[in-house]
Every structure is written in structure tokens, then in C-alpha cells.
Amino acid sequence: MRFWIYRLLMAGFTLLLLSLILFLTTSVLPGDVGRRILGGTANDAAVAALNRELGTDRPAIEQYTDWLLGVLRGDLGRSYSLKMPVTELLGPALLNSFKLTLLVVAMLVPLAIAGGIWAAIRRGTATDHVITLGAASATTIPDFVTGITLLIVFSVGLGWFPISGTAPRDAGLLSQLHHLVLPALCMVIGLGGYVLRMPRAGLILALESDYARTAHLKGLPAKVVVVRHVLRNGLIPTIAVVATQIGYIFGGLVVIEVLFNYNGVGKALYVAASQKDFPVLQGGVMIVGAVFFLVTILGDILQAALDPRLRSGGA
């Protein structure tokens, strides 16, 4: 229990620290907010009026306290550029990013775990070398290179998939999936190699353990040994890695969503940064940070549920 309390306290403290850094870097250090929005040619009276309207002429500690209390109430402020609540602006974008993240996870986890199991069972063979070398190579390719290549080949060249990841408003489920295949595939290629190494390493360790050798000596078929004795223990470390990667997927959507013109949180953050719309930027980063910690803690809970040693604080 103390472990979970410690994890929750650390997550809360880290989010608080993140909120302070965000506020300082976007609202205080760069200078006058009204001047940044209106530009250098605006007169001082207009700048002062805008600062009063936005409340940015108040002391920094007062601005931060009000903003933080608003965040705790679910109020992320109002967009400077669109003049609407940040929660209404980021809500649909958040839902879109969840859709893309779910599709990435649905493609990534089965492929990476199946590849890891296949390589571990055939460890030391040509199949193992091809899988591990391909996985290692995939992790070295930047997402924007993979994304542009996919667009050129499958959208421009073959015409199999649309260039934009955003489907029309009235599109059905299949049409939405059709638009999301390439963005999701881009992330799966980038993360698959890293995730694949976890089940491979865990299963090789389990296959070479004493209990696996004992099961073989008892005459159990190799498939039975793997299914009954190896998979569960060998895949436990993968769960924590997958949970962490889900957080990274959600936080790393900026490049993918901008490249594929997909209206998610990543693209909203990019637009907010380019327009200096700091309430949207602050709210979006806080949401991404909260999702990252939530997914990581859920991964810890699932890992502890599968491994009794973690519940007792043993391993």
C-alpha cells in the first residue's frame, strides 16, 4: 500500500512541478502577453487593455494560483486566439488522439509480442537474427521519415490510403479507420522494435529458468512448457514497458498528427505554440502529462496483479 501511496504522491508532485514550469515559461519569463499577441506595432493603450482583459497584468503568483485552482476544478482557461474555453477546444482533439492511440496499441501489442515470442522460441537461429535486426533498425528511423515514406508509397503512389488522417465529419467507423491506418502504422514501426525486445528477452530468461528445464525433463511437450510455464513469467516485464509506451505514444503525437493533418491534441499543441496561445498550450501539456502518469500507474497495477511478488514487495 505504501508503494501505491508513494507513486500517487510522486505523480502529483511531478504534475505540480510541471504546472509551475509551464506557467513560468509560457506566461512570465517571455514578457508582455498583450504585446506578444498584438505585435510590436500596437499602441500601449491597446496592449494594456488586452492585458487587463486577460488578467495578465496581475502579480505572477496571483495568476499562477488562480490558474492552478482552475485546473483543479477542470477549468483550463480561455484560448487567446479563438476566445473559447480551452476544455471545449481540447475535448474533441483529446478524443481524436485517444482513437489514434487505441489503434496504435491494438496494432502494436499483438505484433510486438508475437514477434518477440517467435524470436525467443527460435533464439540463435536466422529467424531470430532477422527479427531482432529488423526491430533494431526500425527504432533508428525518425517518425517523420517513416511517415513521409508511407505517404509517398501508399497514398501518393498506390492511392490505397488518404493523405489526411482526419476523416469527414459524417464518416463511419470503417472510413475513420481507413484514414488512421497510416498514422498508426508509422508509430507502430517506430515503437514496435523497442517493445518487441522486451518479450523476447523475458521469454528467453524464462525458457532458460530451472522450472522450464524441470518441465522439459518431466517430458512435457515444448508447446505445453511455453504456454503453461513460460509465457506468464516471461511477459510480465513487457506489461510495464507497454504501459510506458502508451504514455509516450500519447505525448509524442505532435509530429504524427501534424504530418498526417490529424486533428488531435498533438496538432492542437503545435497550432497553439505557433500562435502563442498559451492557455491552450498549458492545458494540453497538463493533460498529456496526467495521461502519461495515469497510464504508467495502471501498468504498475496490472503488473502487480500478475506478479504476486510485487504485491508483497518482494521483487
GROMACS .gro file of N, CA and C in nm, residues 2-3 21 55 58 110 195 234 299 311:
model
   30
    2ARG      N    1   0.197   0.121   0.077
    2ARG     CA    2   0.284   0.239   0.083
    2ARG      C    3   0.344   0.271  -0.053
    3PHE      N    4   0.367   0.162  -0.132
    3PHE     CA    5   0.423   0.183  -0.266
    3PHE      C    6   0.328   0.263  -0.354
   21ILE      N    7   0.654   2.495  -1.401
   21ILE     CA    8   0.748   2.521  -1.512
   21ILE      C    9   0.673   2.573  -1.634
   55GLY      N   10  -0.618   3.938  -1.773
   55GLY     CA   11  -0.575   3.923  -1.635
   55GLY      C   12  -0.426   3.903  -1.620
   58ARG      N   13  -0.178   4.121  -1.356
   58ARG     CA   14  -0.175   4.095  -1.212
   58ARG      C   15  -0.041   4.033  -1.173
  110PRO      N   16  -0.012  -0.688  -3.018
  110PRO     CA   17  -0.009  -0.825  -3.072
  110PRO      C   18   0.111  -0.851  -3.162
  195VAL      N   19   0.952  -0.238  -2.827
  195VAL     CA   20   0.864  -0.322  -2.746
  195VAL      C   21   0.893  -0.470  -2.770
  234GLY      N   22   0.741  -1.471  -1.847
  234GLY     CA   23   0.825  -1.402  -1.946
  234GLY      C   24   0.766  -1.271  -1.995
  299GLY      N   25  -0.037   0.055  -1.551
  299GLY     CA   26   0.055  -0.052  -1.590
  299GLY      C   27   0.118  -0.117  -1.468
  311ARG      N   28   0.317  -0.755  -0.524
  311ARG     CA   29   0.216  -0.716  -0.426
  311ARG      C   30   0.271  -0.725  -0.285
   0.00000   0.00000   0.00000
